[in-house]
Amino acid sequence: MSESIKESISHLETVADERGVTGSLDMKEPNVDPNHPQNWSTAAKLCTYLTVCFYTFLGNVNGSNFTVATQAVIKEFHVSQTQAGELVCFNVFLLGLGNVFWVPLMRVVGKRPVYLLSMLSLAMMNVWSSRASSYGELLASRILSGFASAAADATVPAVVSDMIPPQDRGHYLMFFHLALTAGLFIGPLINAYLVQEEDWRWMCYFLAIATAATFVIAIFTVRETTYLQKNAFAPKRKTWQWMSLTVGYNPDASFFRTVSDIVCNVAYPQLLWAAFAIGISVGWNIVVQLTASRTFTAPPYNWPAGSLGLLSLSGFIGSVLAFWLGGRLIDIISTRYTNRQGGPRLPEYRLPAIVIPGVIGPSGILIFGLCIAHQTHWIGAAFGYAMQAFGVAAISNVAVTYSLDCYRPITGEALVVIFTVRNTIGMLLSLYAADWIQRQGPAPVFGEMMAIQVASILLAIPLFIWGKRLRAVTSRYGPMKRFQDQVES
């Protein structure tokens, strides 16, 4: 056997071990090892997961903070509207692209060291941002802060996959998406009042302090969820042993092989659909936020920054309402389809849950755009904002859960593709949305946005009908082929 084949099988064994897979993609007998993450106490699981989710919240606050400070930046550094927008767009881009580094590193050293290093880095980058004396220095610090916070993104569903059995993953993943959307909607509220009462630098001070505090807490609460079969049935670890940074270290894992897998995953249609469905939803949310910032701080509204932050509460309310529909309902529908068919639980059984947010989300986009175009009372725009946020949270969770089930052995690598495409779309919209709206007007633009989002959601229909055949085809190439070959041998 050649060295390259040995490396491939070693890598796939590593990934399979992390999922508890031993010769089958679905574990037929539960693992009774007390050190296995799925056998931890509920308290241990929640301490780990909620700490990581709070870091996800902070990471997305970091990405959205300068949406409410564009005018302050323009005034202080004498830059254009486009340059001020670059503080958001390049941060968002690195928030996705940074996973190309963090996920492979996670495969080698484990998840706990990655989270702690990322938290410490994000706190330091925000200290730098708060002390920036020029626009170039501020832009550099924002780019690096986006890279640092990327570890709170694509790695988190892999933690859920490690700890939670399939029938409950949709519900638990909704906590992650609630934290993500809370960062997008509650973050602007916090930052708007900091800008109004102090200045934009206090946004960075706040994030530096909050992230540093989370780092200290994570030292004691975040356990290593990577589970390797070679460590099976070792004596039950004590609390202090879980604080080690080497529990998840695997010398057989390959950083560069994981990077290669990430690149190859672009050839999987299911991942591309999830990437564009989520990317369009999140991208439209960025357009809504930037449009709201420009519209409501100008005549005839003339809102202060704090009131602009309050508008984002409507988005948070929408995402909270999506908590059950986008979480537990996915599991209920999947379970009922499984029982009705009398066979294994298929990923496609989760897709029907996208119907309701697929109607509400695009409708909210149109309502918001029409209200902005005709300068109606703010309540109409707030209502549309809430509907759009509902769609962001629920659609994202359905798509991520579906992808996780399709490519369970390579969850982390698959989600890097999804989140990189998502954030690339967000970056492009941050740069060009203003010109798009200025050229065509808000009503036509938001109508086109609604049509694009509906089209992306309708692509779930062929996946639901032919998804099983498509997965059989995609198992013949890329990382899944190597995994399938290993299982068969």
Short mmCIF file of C-alpha atoms in Angstrom, two decimals:
data_model
loop_
_atom_site.label_atom_id
_atom_site.label_comp_id
_atom_site.label_asym_id
_atom_site.label_seq_id
_atom_site.Cartn_x
_atom_site.Cartn_y
_atom_site.Cartn_z
CA MET A 1 0.00 0.00 0.00
CA SER A 2 1.44 3.36 -0.99
CA GLU A 3 2.13 6.12 1.49
CA SER A 4 -0.60 8.35 -0.03
CA ILE A 5 -3.21 5.63 0.44
CA LYS A 6 -2.04 5.07 4.00
CA GLU A 7 -2.34 8.80 4.65
CA SER A 8 -5.86 8.89 3.20
CA ILE A 9 -7.06 5.96 5.30
CA SER A 10 -5.38 7.36 8.40
CA HIS A 11 -7.16 10.67 7.89
CA LEU A 12 -10.51 9.01 7.30
CA GLU A 13 -10.08 6.79 10.34
CA THR A 14 -9.48 9.93 12.33
CA VAL A 15 -12.66 11.54 11.03
CA ALA A 16 -14.66 8.35 11.48
CA ASP A 17 -13.39 7.96 15.02
CA GLU A 18 -14.53 11.49 15.86
CA ARG A 19 -18.04 10.54 14.79
CA GLY A 20 -17.96 7.20 16.58
CA VAL A 21 -18.17 5.37 13.24
CA THR A 22 -16.83 1.82 13.23
CA GLY A 23 -17.46 0.11 9.95
CA SER A 24 -20.82 1.73 9.30
CA LEU A 25 -22.05 5.20 8.67
CA ASP A 26 -24.77 4.67 11.24
CA MET A 27 -23.84 3.29 14.63
CA LYS A 28 -26.10 0.30 15.32
CA GLU A 29 -24.80 -0.25 18.84
CA PRO A 30 -24.36 2.71 21.19
CA ASN A 31 -20.89 3.42 22.52
CA VAL A 32 -20.91 2.94 26.29
CA ASP A 33 -17.52 4.53 26.94
CA PRO A 34 -18.08 7.18 29.65
CA ASN A 35 -15.53 9.43 27.91
CA HIS A 36 -17.53 9.43 24.68
CA PRO A 37 -19.14 12.89 24.28
CA GLN A 38 -22.59 11.39 23.69
CA ASN A 39 -22.37 9.72 27.11
CA TRP A 40 -21.48 12.86 29.04
CA SER A 41 -23.91 14.27 31.56
CA THR A 42 -26.38 16.85 30.30
CA ALA A 43 -24.63 19.48 32.43
CA ALA A 44 -21.24 18.73 30.82
CA LYS A 45 -22.71 18.90 27.32
CA LEU A 46 -24.52 22.16 28.00
CA CYS A 47 -21.52 23.81 29.64
CA THR A 48 -19.39 23.03 26.62
CA TYR A 49 -21.99 23.83 24.00
CA LEU A 50 -23.45 27.01 25.51
CA THR A 51 -19.99 28.49 26.10
CA VAL A 52 -19.10 27.84 22.46
CA CYS A 53 -22.46 29.25 21.34
CA PHE A 54 -21.87 32.42 23.35
CA TYR A 55 -18.54 32.75 21.58
CA THR A 56 -20.41 32.36 18.29
CA PHE A 57 -22.60 35.25 19.42
CA LEU A 58 -19.54 37.41 20.13
CA GLY A 59 -17.94 36.42 16.82
CA ASN A 60 -20.99 37.64 14.91
CA VAL A 61 -21.25 40.81 17.00
CA ASN A 62 -17.67 41.38 15.88
CA GLY A 63 -18.74 40.94 12.26
CA SER A 64 -21.75 43.26 12.41
CA ASN A 65 -20.54 46.01 14.76
CA PHE A 66 -19.43 48.56 12.17
CA THR A 67 -22.78 48.44 10.35
CA VAL A 68 -23.97 51.05 12.88
CA ALA A 69 -20.75 53.07 12.95
CA THR A 70 -20.22 53.92 9.27
CA GLN A 71 -21.01 57.61 9.72
CA ALA A 72 -18.70 57.89 12.73
CA VAL A 73 -15.83 56.26 10.80
CA ILE A 74 -16.41 58.48 7.76
CA LYS A 75 -16.31 61.57 9.97
CA GLU A 76 -13.18 60.62 11.92
CA PHE A 77 -11.01 59.20 9.12
CA HIS A 78 -12.45 61.20 6.18
CA VAL A 79 -13.13 58.12 4.07
CA SER A 80 -15.89 57.30 1.58
CA GLN A 81 -19.05 55.30 2.22
CA THR A 82 -17.53 52.39 0.30
CA GLN A 83 -14.35 52.44 2.38
CA ALA A 84 -16.40 52.45 5.59
CA GLY A 85 -18.32 49.46 4.26
CA GLU A 86 -15.05 47.60 3.71
CA LEU A 87 -14.65 47.35 7.50
CA VAL A 88 -17.70 45.07 7.43
CA CYS A 89 -17.24 43.24 4.14
CA PHE A 90 -13.63 42.09 4.58
CA ASN A 91 -14.30 41.10 8.20
CA VAL A 92 -17.26 39.00 7.04
CA PHE A 93 -15.17 37.45 4.25
CA LEU A 94 -12.41 36.35 6.65
CA LEU A 95 -15.06 35.07 9.06
CA GLY A 96 -15.82 32.47 6.40
CA LEU A 97 -12.41 31.97 4.80
CA GLY A 98 -10.66 31.60 8.16
CA ASN A 99 -12.29 28.20 8.58
CA VAL A 100 -9.93 26.87 5.90
CA PHE A 101 -7.26 27.22 8.60
CA TRP A 102 -9.20 26.50 11.79
CA VAL A 103 -10.97 23.28 10.72
CA PRO A 104 -7.80 21.49 9.53
CA LEU A 105 -6.07 22.63 12.71
CA MET A 106 -9.04 21.25 14.67
CA ARG A 107 -8.49 17.85 13.04
CA VAL A 108 -4.91 17.74 14.29
CA VAL A 109 -4.98 19.32 17.75
CA GLY A 110 -8.66 18.98 18.68
CA LYS A 111 -11.42 21.51 19.22
CA ARG A 112 -10.65 22.81 22.72
CA PRO A 113 -7.20 24.30 21.85
CA VAL A 114 -8.68 25.87 18.70
CA TYR A 115 -11.44 27.63 20.64
CA LEU A 116 -9.10 28.92 23.34
CA LEU A 117 -6.55 30.21 20.81
CA SER A 118 -9.29 31.84 18.76
CA MET A 119 -10.84 33.57 21.77
CA LEU A 120 -7.51 34.97 22.90
CA SER A 121 -6.76 36.19 19.36
CA LEU A 122 -10.14 37.89 18.97
CA ALA A 123 -9.73 39.75 22.26
CA MET A 124 -6.28 40.98 21.19
CA MET A 125 -7.50 42.09 17.74
CA ASN A 126 -10.29 44.15 19.32
CA VAL A 127 -7.81 45.82 21.64
CA TRP A 128 -5.86 46.75 18.50
CA SER A 129 -9.02 48.05 16.78
CA SER A 130 -9.85 50.22 19.77
CA ARG A 131 -6.40 51.85 19.59
CA ALA A 132 -6.27 52.29 15.78
CA SER A 133 -5.01 55.73 14.74
CA SER A 134 -5.63 55.46 10.99
CA TYR A 135 -8.14 53.91 8.64
CA GLY A 136 -5.56 51.45 7.29
CA GLU A 137 -4.69 50.26 10.78
CA LEU A 138 -8.37 49.87 11.65
CA LEU A 139 -9.04 47.91 8.45
CA ALA A 140 -6.12 45.54 9.13
CA SER A 141 -7.30 44.87 12.68
CA ARG A 142 -10.87 44.23 11.47
CA ILE A 143 -9.65 41.75 8.84
CA LEU A 144 -7.61 39.83 11.41
CA SER A 145 -10.45 39.90 13.94
CA GLY A 146 -12.67 38.25 11.30
CA PHE A 147 -10.05 35.55 10.82
CA ALA A 148 -9.79 34.98 14.59
CA SER A 149 -13.55 34.70 15.10
CA ALA A 150 -13.94 32.20 12.23
CA ALA A 151 -13.28 29.36 14.69
CA ALA A 152 -16.70 30.09 16.21
CA ASP A 153 -18.40 29.31 12.91
CA ALA A 154 -18.03 26.09 10.89
CA THR A 155 -16.53 24.12 13.80
CA VAL A 156 -19.64 24.39 16.00
CA PRO A 157 -21.96 21.99 14.10
CA ALA A 158 -19.13 19.45 14.33
CA VAL A 159 -19.32 19.78 18.13
CA VAL A 160 -23.05 19.04 17.95
CA SER A 161 -22.36 16.02 15.74
CA ASP A 162 -19.87 14.77 18.33
CA MET A 163 -22.16 15.11 21.36
CA ILE A 164 -25.75 14.72 20.11
CA PRO A 165 -27.47 11.71 18.47
CA PRO A 166 -29.06 12.29 15.02
CA GLN A 167 -32.66 12.48 16.22
CA ASP A 168 -31.91 15.55 18.37
CA ARG A 169 -29.35 17.40 16.26
CA GLY A 170 -31.79 19.76 14.55
CA HIS A 171 -32.99 21.03 17.94
CA TYR A 172 -29.49 21.52 19.32
CA LEU A 173 -28.19 23.14 16.14
CA MET A 174 -30.90 25.76 16.51
CA PHE A 175 -29.08 27.02 19.62
CA PHE A 176 -26.08 27.66 17.38
CA HIS A 177 -28.15 29.48 14.78
CA LEU A 178 -29.93 31.46 17.49
CA ALA A 179 -26.53 32.57 18.81
CA LEU A 180 -25.45 33.42 15.28
CA THR A 181 -28.54 35.49 14.52
CA ALA A 182 -28.46 37.10 17.97
CA GLY A 183 -24.99 38.36 17.08
CA LEU A 184 -26.39 39.81 13.85
CA PHE A 185 -29.39 41.50 15.54
CA ILE A 186 -28.58 42.10 19.21
CA GLY A 187 -25.02 43.11 18.32
CA PRO A 188 -26.13 46.24 16.41
CA LEU A 189 -28.39 47.20 19.32
CA ILE A 190 -25.53 47.04 21.82
CA ASN A 191 -23.09 48.74 19.48
CA ALA A 192 -25.53 51.46 18.43
CA TYR A 193 -25.90 52.68 22.01
CA LEU A 194 -22.15 52.45 22.59
CA VAL A 195 -21.59 54.64 19.52
CA GLN A 196 -24.32 57.06 20.58
CA GLU A 197 -23.30 57.40 24.23
CA GLU A 198 -19.51 57.03 23.88
CA ASP A 199 -17.88 56.45 20.46
CA TRP A 200 -17.15 53.60 18.04
CA ARG A 201 -14.00 52.59 19.93
CA TRP A 202 -16.13 51.39 22.82
CA MET A 203 -17.60 48.73 20.54
CA CYS A 204 -14.13 47.24 20.33
CA TYR A 205 -13.48 47.68 24.07
CA PHE A 206 -16.72 45.83 24.81
CA LEU A 207 -15.81 42.92 22.54
CA ALA A 208 -12.28 42.71 23.92
CA ILE A 209 -13.56 42.53 27.51
CA ALA A 210 -16.42 40.09 26.71
CA THR A 211 -14.17 37.76 24.69
CA ALA A 212 -11.44 37.77 27.32
CA ALA A 213 -14.00 36.88 30.00
CA THR A 214 -15.35 34.07 27.78
CA PHE A 215 -11.80 32.79 27.34
CA VAL A 216 -11.35 32.52 31.10
CA ILE A 217 -14.70 30.73 31.50
CA ALA A 218 -13.96 28.38 28.57
CA ILE A 219 -10.79 27.17 30.27
CA PHE A 220 -13.04 25.49 32.84
CA THR A 221 -16.19 24.70 30.85
CA VAL A 222 -15.24 23.69 27.29
CA ARG A 223 -14.34 20.02 27.07
CA GLU A 224 -12.66 18.34 24.11
CA THR A 225 -15.43 16.70 22.04
CA THR A 226 -13.10 14.93 19.60
CA TYR A 227 -13.35 11.19 20.31
CA LEU A 228 -10.72 8.82 18.95
CA GLN A 229 -11.28 5.07 18.95
CA LYS A 230 -7.70 4.48 20.00
CA ASN A 231 -8.64 6.08 23.33
CA ALA A 232 -11.77 3.95 23.76
CA PHE A 233 -12.49 2.60 27.22
CA ALA A 234 -9.71 4.46 28.93
CA PRO A 235 -10.47 5.17 32.60
CA LYS A 236 -13.14 7.81 33.10
CA ARG A 237 -11.48 11.21 33.04
CA LYS A 238 -11.55 13.46 36.07
CA THR A 239 -12.68 17.07 35.77
CA TRP A 240 -9.13 18.40 35.80
CA GLN A 241 -8.10 15.94 33.07
CA TRP A 242 -10.64 17.48 30.69
CA MET A 243 -8.74 20.76 30.99
CA SER A 244 -5.80 19.26 29.12
CA LEU A 245 -5.02 20.66 25.67
CA THR A 246 -3.86 17.29 24.30
CA VAL A 247 -6.98 15.12 24.73
CA GLY A 248 -7.99 15.62 21.10
CA TYR A 249 -4.49 15.58 19.60
CA ASN A 250 -4.05 13.03 16.83
CA PRO A 251 -0.56 12.75 15.29
CA ASP A 252 -1.99 10.68 12.42
CA ALA A 253 -4.28 13.49 11.23
CA SER A 254 -3.15 15.57 8.29
CA PHE A 255 -3.61 19.34 8.11
CA PHE A 256 -2.97 19.49 4.37
CA ARG A 257 -5.14 16.47 3.62
CA THR A 258 -8.01 18.24 5.34
CA VAL A 259 -7.40 21.38 3.28
CA SER A 260 -7.48 19.19 0.17
CA ASP A 261 -10.78 17.67 1.29
CA ILE A 262 -12.26 21.12 1.79
CA VAL A 263 -11.37 22.08 -1.76
CA CYS A 264 -12.75 18.80 -3.15
CA ASN A 265 -16.04 19.27 -1.29
CA VAL A 266 -16.91 22.07 -3.70
CA ALA A 267 -17.85 19.29 -6.16
CA TYR A 268 -20.74 18.06 -3.96
CA PRO A 269 -24.06 19.56 -5.22
CA GLN A 270 -25.82 19.27 -1.86
CA LEU A 271 -23.18 21.42 -0.21
CA LEU A 272 -23.32 24.00 -2.98
CA TRP A 273 -27.10 24.24 -2.62
CA ALA A 274 -26.82 24.70 1.15
CA ALA A 275 -24.04 27.26 0.67
CA PHE A 276 -26.04 29.41 -1.73
CA ALA A 277 -29.34 29.05 0.18
CA ILE A 278 -27.66 30.17 3.41
CA GLY A 279 -25.43 32.71 1.69
CA ILE A 280 -28.37 34.41 0.00
CA SER A 281 -30.35 34.53 3.26
CA VAL A 282 -27.47 35.98 5.27
CA GLY A 283 -26.42 38.26 2.40
CA TRP A 284 -29.89 39.76 2.15
CA ASN A 285 -29.76 40.36 5.90
CA ILE A 286 -26.57 42.40 5.46
CA VAL A 287 -28.30 44.43 2.73
CA VAL A 288 -31.26 45.03 5.07
CA GLN A 289 -28.96 46.22 7.88
CA LEU A 290 -26.90 48.54 5.69
CA THR A 291 -30.03 49.92 4.01
CA ALA A 292 -31.67 50.52 7.38
CA SER A 293 -28.54 52.32 8.60
CA ARG A 294 -28.55 54.70 5.63
CA THR A 295 -32.34 55.19 5.47
CA PHE A 296 -33.38 55.73 9.07
CA THR A 297 -30.52 58.06 10.02
CA ALA A 298 -31.46 60.40 7.13
CA PRO A 299 -34.59 62.51 6.48
CA PRO A 300 -37.49 62.05 6.90
CA TYR A 301 -36.72 59.68 9.81
CA ASN A 302 -33.56 61.27 11.32
CA TRP A 303 -33.12 58.56 13.93
CA PRO A 304 -30.21 58.58 16.39
CA ALA A 305 -27.92 55.53 16.41
CA GLY A 306 -29.64 54.06 19.46
CA SER A 307 -33.02 53.96 17.75
CA LEU A 308 -31.41 52.25 14.78
CA GLY A 309 -30.20 49.56 17.17
CA LEU A 310 -33.73 49.12 18.49
CA LEU A 311 -34.90 48.34 14.97
CA SER A 312 -32.63 45.30 15.00
CA LEU A 313 -34.71 43.93 17.89
CA SER A 314 -37.40 43.08 15.37
CA GLY A 315 -34.88 40.85 13.60
CA PHE A 316 -34.00 39.14 16.86
CA ILE A 317 -37.68 38.52 17.62
CA GLY A 318 -38.04 36.89 14.21
CA SER A 319 -35.06 34.61 14.82
CA VAL A 320 -36.40 33.61 18.25
CA LEU A 321 -39.76 32.69 16.70
CA ALA A 322 -37.85 30.45 14.31
CA PHE A 323 -36.25 28.56 17.21
CA TRP A 324 -38.85 25.79 17.39
CA LEU A 325 -39.82 25.77 13.72
CA GLY A 326 -36.23 25.66 12.52
CA GLY A 327 -35.06 23.27 15.22
CA ARG A 328 -37.34 20.75 16.85
CA LEU A 329 -39.74 20.66 13.87
CA ILE A 330 -36.91 19.42 11.64
CA ASP A 331 -36.37 16.45 13.96
CA ILE A 332 -40.12 15.76 14.24
CA ILE A 333 -40.61 15.75 10.46
CA SER A 334 -37.53 13.61 9.94
CA THR A 335 -38.64 11.09 12.56
CA ARG A 336 -42.16 10.83 11.12
CA TYR A 337 -40.85 10.28 7.60
CA THR A 338 -38.49 7.62 8.94
CA ASN A 339 -41.28 5.81 10.80
CA ARG A 340 -43.62 6.04 7.81
CA GLN A 341 -41.04 4.63 5.38
CA GLY A 342 -39.88 1.98 7.83
CA GLY A 343 -36.26 2.42 6.75
CA PRO A 344 -33.17 4.34 7.83
CA ARG A 345 -33.29 8.04 8.62
CA LEU A 346 -32.43 9.82 5.36
CA PRO A 347 -31.10 13.41 5.18
CA GLU A 348 -33.83 14.32 2.68
CA TYR A 349 -36.49 13.83 5.36
CA ARG A 350 -35.39 17.15 6.88
CA LEU A 351 -36.00 19.24 3.77
CA PRO A 352 -39.83 19.67 4.00
CA ALA A 353 -39.26 21.87 7.06
CA ILE A 354 -37.92 24.57 4.73
CA VAL A 355 -41.37 25.28 3.25
CA ILE A 356 -42.64 27.69 5.93
CA PRO A 357 -39.46 29.82 6.26
CA GLY A 358 -39.17 29.60 2.48
CA VAL A 359 -42.43 31.58 2.25
CA ILE A 360 -42.00 33.92 5.24
CA GLY A 361 -38.35 34.94 4.62
CA PRO A 362 -38.66 36.11 0.99
CA SER A 363 -41.97 37.84 1.79
CA GLY A 364 -40.22 39.79 4.53
CA ILE A 365 -37.56 40.94 2.07
CA LEU A 366 -40.23 42.34 -0.26
CA ILE A 367 -42.18 44.04 2.55
CA PHE A 368 -39.04 45.72 3.89
CA GLY A 369 -38.03 46.95 0.45
CA LEU A 370 -41.47 48.38 -0.40
CA CYS A 371 -41.70 50.17 2.96
CA ILE A 372 -38.25 51.72 2.44
CA ALA A 373 -39.08 52.71 -1.13
CA HIS A 374 -42.31 54.49 -0.14
CA GLN A 375 -40.96 55.82 3.19
CA THR A 376 -43.87 54.39 5.17
CA HIS A 377 -44.11 54.21 8.95
CA TRP A 378 -41.17 52.33 10.43
CA ILE A 379 -43.39 49.53 11.80
CA GLY A 380 -43.83 48.11 8.30
CA ALA A 381 -40.08 47.87 7.73
CA ALA A 382 -39.64 46.36 11.21
CA PHE A 383 -42.27 43.73 10.43
CA GLY A 384 -40.50 42.83 7.17
CA TYR A 385 -37.17 42.77 9.00
CA ALA A 386 -38.56 40.25 11.51
CA MET A 387 -39.92 38.02 8.75
CA GLN A 388 -36.59 38.10 6.91
CA ALA A 389 -34.72 37.24 10.12
CA PHE A 390 -37.12 34.35 10.73
CA GLY A 391 -36.14 33.02 7.31
CA VAL A 392 -32.41 33.47 7.95
CA ALA A 393 -32.49 31.41 11.16
CA ALA A 394 -34.81 28.63 9.99
CA ILE A 395 -33.47 28.21 6.44
CA SER A 396 -29.88 28.15 7.71
CA ASN A 397 -30.65 25.46 10.26
CA VAL A 398 -32.52 23.24 7.80
CA ALA A 399 -29.69 23.51 5.24
CA VAL A 400 -26.89 22.91 7.76
CA THR A 401 -28.68 19.95 9.38
CA TYR A 402 -29.32 18.43 5.96
CA SER A 403 -25.68 18.85 4.97
CA LEU A 404 -24.47 17.41 8.26
CA ASP A 405 -26.57 14.28 7.67
CA CYS A 406 -25.46 13.94 4.02
CA TYR A 407 -21.76 14.11 4.81
CA ARG A 408 -21.55 13.13 8.46
CA PRO A 409 -17.98 11.73 8.29
CA ILE A 410 -16.60 15.07 7.01
CA THR A 411 -18.90 17.51 8.77
CA GLY A 412 -16.27 20.14 9.56
CA GLU A 413 -14.82 20.16 6.06
CA ALA A 414 -18.26 20.30 4.44
CA LEU A 415 -19.35 23.26 6.52
CA VAL A 416 -16.23 25.21 5.60
CA VAL A 417 -17.46 25.21 2.00
CA ILE A 418 -20.91 26.35 3.08
CA PHE A 419 -19.74 29.15 5.33
CA THR A 420 -17.00 30.37 2.99
CA VAL A 421 -19.49 30.73 0.13
CA ARG A 422 -21.99 32.31 2.54
CA ASN A 423 -19.54 34.94 3.68
CA THR A 424 -18.21 35.59 0.19
CA ILE A 425 -21.75 36.47 -0.87
CA GLY A 426 -22.02 38.68 2.22
CA MET A 427 -18.76 40.44 1.35
CA LEU A 428 -19.82 41.16 -2.23
CA LEU A 429 -23.19 42.50 -1.13
CA SER A 430 -21.56 44.71 1.50
CA LEU A 431 -19.45 46.25 -1.26
CA TYR A 432 -21.99 46.63 -4.04
CA ALA A 433 -25.48 46.67 -2.49
CA ALA A 434 -25.48 50.47 -2.08
CA ASP A 435 -24.66 51.03 -5.76
CA TRP A 436 -27.23 48.40 -6.76
CA ILE A 437 -30.00 50.13 -4.83
CA GLN A 438 -28.92 53.60 -5.95
CA ARG A 439 -28.96 52.54 -9.60
CA GLN A 440 -32.33 50.71 -9.63
CA GLY A 441 -34.15 51.94 -6.52
CA PRO A 442 -35.10 49.90 -3.43
CA ALA A 443 -38.41 48.47 -4.69
CA PRO A 444 -37.01 46.72 -7.82
CA VAL A 445 -33.88 45.57 -5.99
CA PHE A 446 -35.73 44.01 -3.08
CA GLY A 447 -38.17 42.40 -5.53
CA GLU A 448 -35.24 40.82 -7.36
CA MET A 449 -33.78 39.72 -4.03
CA MET A 450 -37.05 37.97 -3.16
CA ALA A 451 -37.09 36.15 -6.52
CA ILE A 452 -33.48 35.00 -6.14
CA GLN A 453 -34.13 33.64 -2.66
CA VAL A 454 -37.27 31.78 -3.75
CA ALA A 455 -35.33 30.21 -6.62
CA SER A 456 -32.60 29.02 -4.23
CA ILE A 457 -35.18 27.42 -1.94
CA LEU A 458 -37.04 25.70 -4.79
CA LEU A 459 -33.83 23.81 -5.61
CA ALA A 460 -34.56 21.76 -2.47
CA ILE A 461 -37.33 19.97 -4.42
CA PRO A 462 -35.04 17.96 -6.73
CA LEU A 463 -32.79 17.24 -3.75
CA PHE A 464 -35.77 15.81 -1.87
CA ILE A 465 -36.83 13.66 -4.83
CA TRP A 466 -33.45 12.46 -6.09
CA GLY A 467 -31.24 13.14 -3.08
CA LYS A 468 -30.61 9.47 -2.27
CA ARG A 469 -29.41 8.75 -5.82
CA LEU A 470 -27.30 11.89 -5.80
CA ARG A 471 -25.61 10.87 -2.56
CA ALA A 472 -24.84 7.47 -4.08
CA VAL A 473 -23.18 9.24 -7.02
CA THR A 474 -21.19 11.65 -4.84
CA SER A 475 -19.88 8.76 -2.73
CA ARG A 476 -17.88 7.67 -5.78
CA TYR A 477 -15.53 10.66 -5.81
CA GLY A 478 -13.78 13.07 -3.49
CA PRO A 479 -13.32 12.50 0.25
CA MET A 480 -16.46 10.37 0.48
CA LYS A 481 -15.04 7.88 -2.03
CA ARG A 482 -11.97 7.33 0.12
CA PHE A 483 -14.17 6.91 3.14
CA GLN A 484 -16.45 4.45 1.32
CA ASP A 485 -13.44 2.46 0.10
CA GLN A 486 -12.11 2.23 3.62
CA VAL A 487 -15.47 1.03 4.99
CA GLU A 488 -15.81 -1.62 2.26
CA SER A 489 -12.27 -2.88 2.86
#
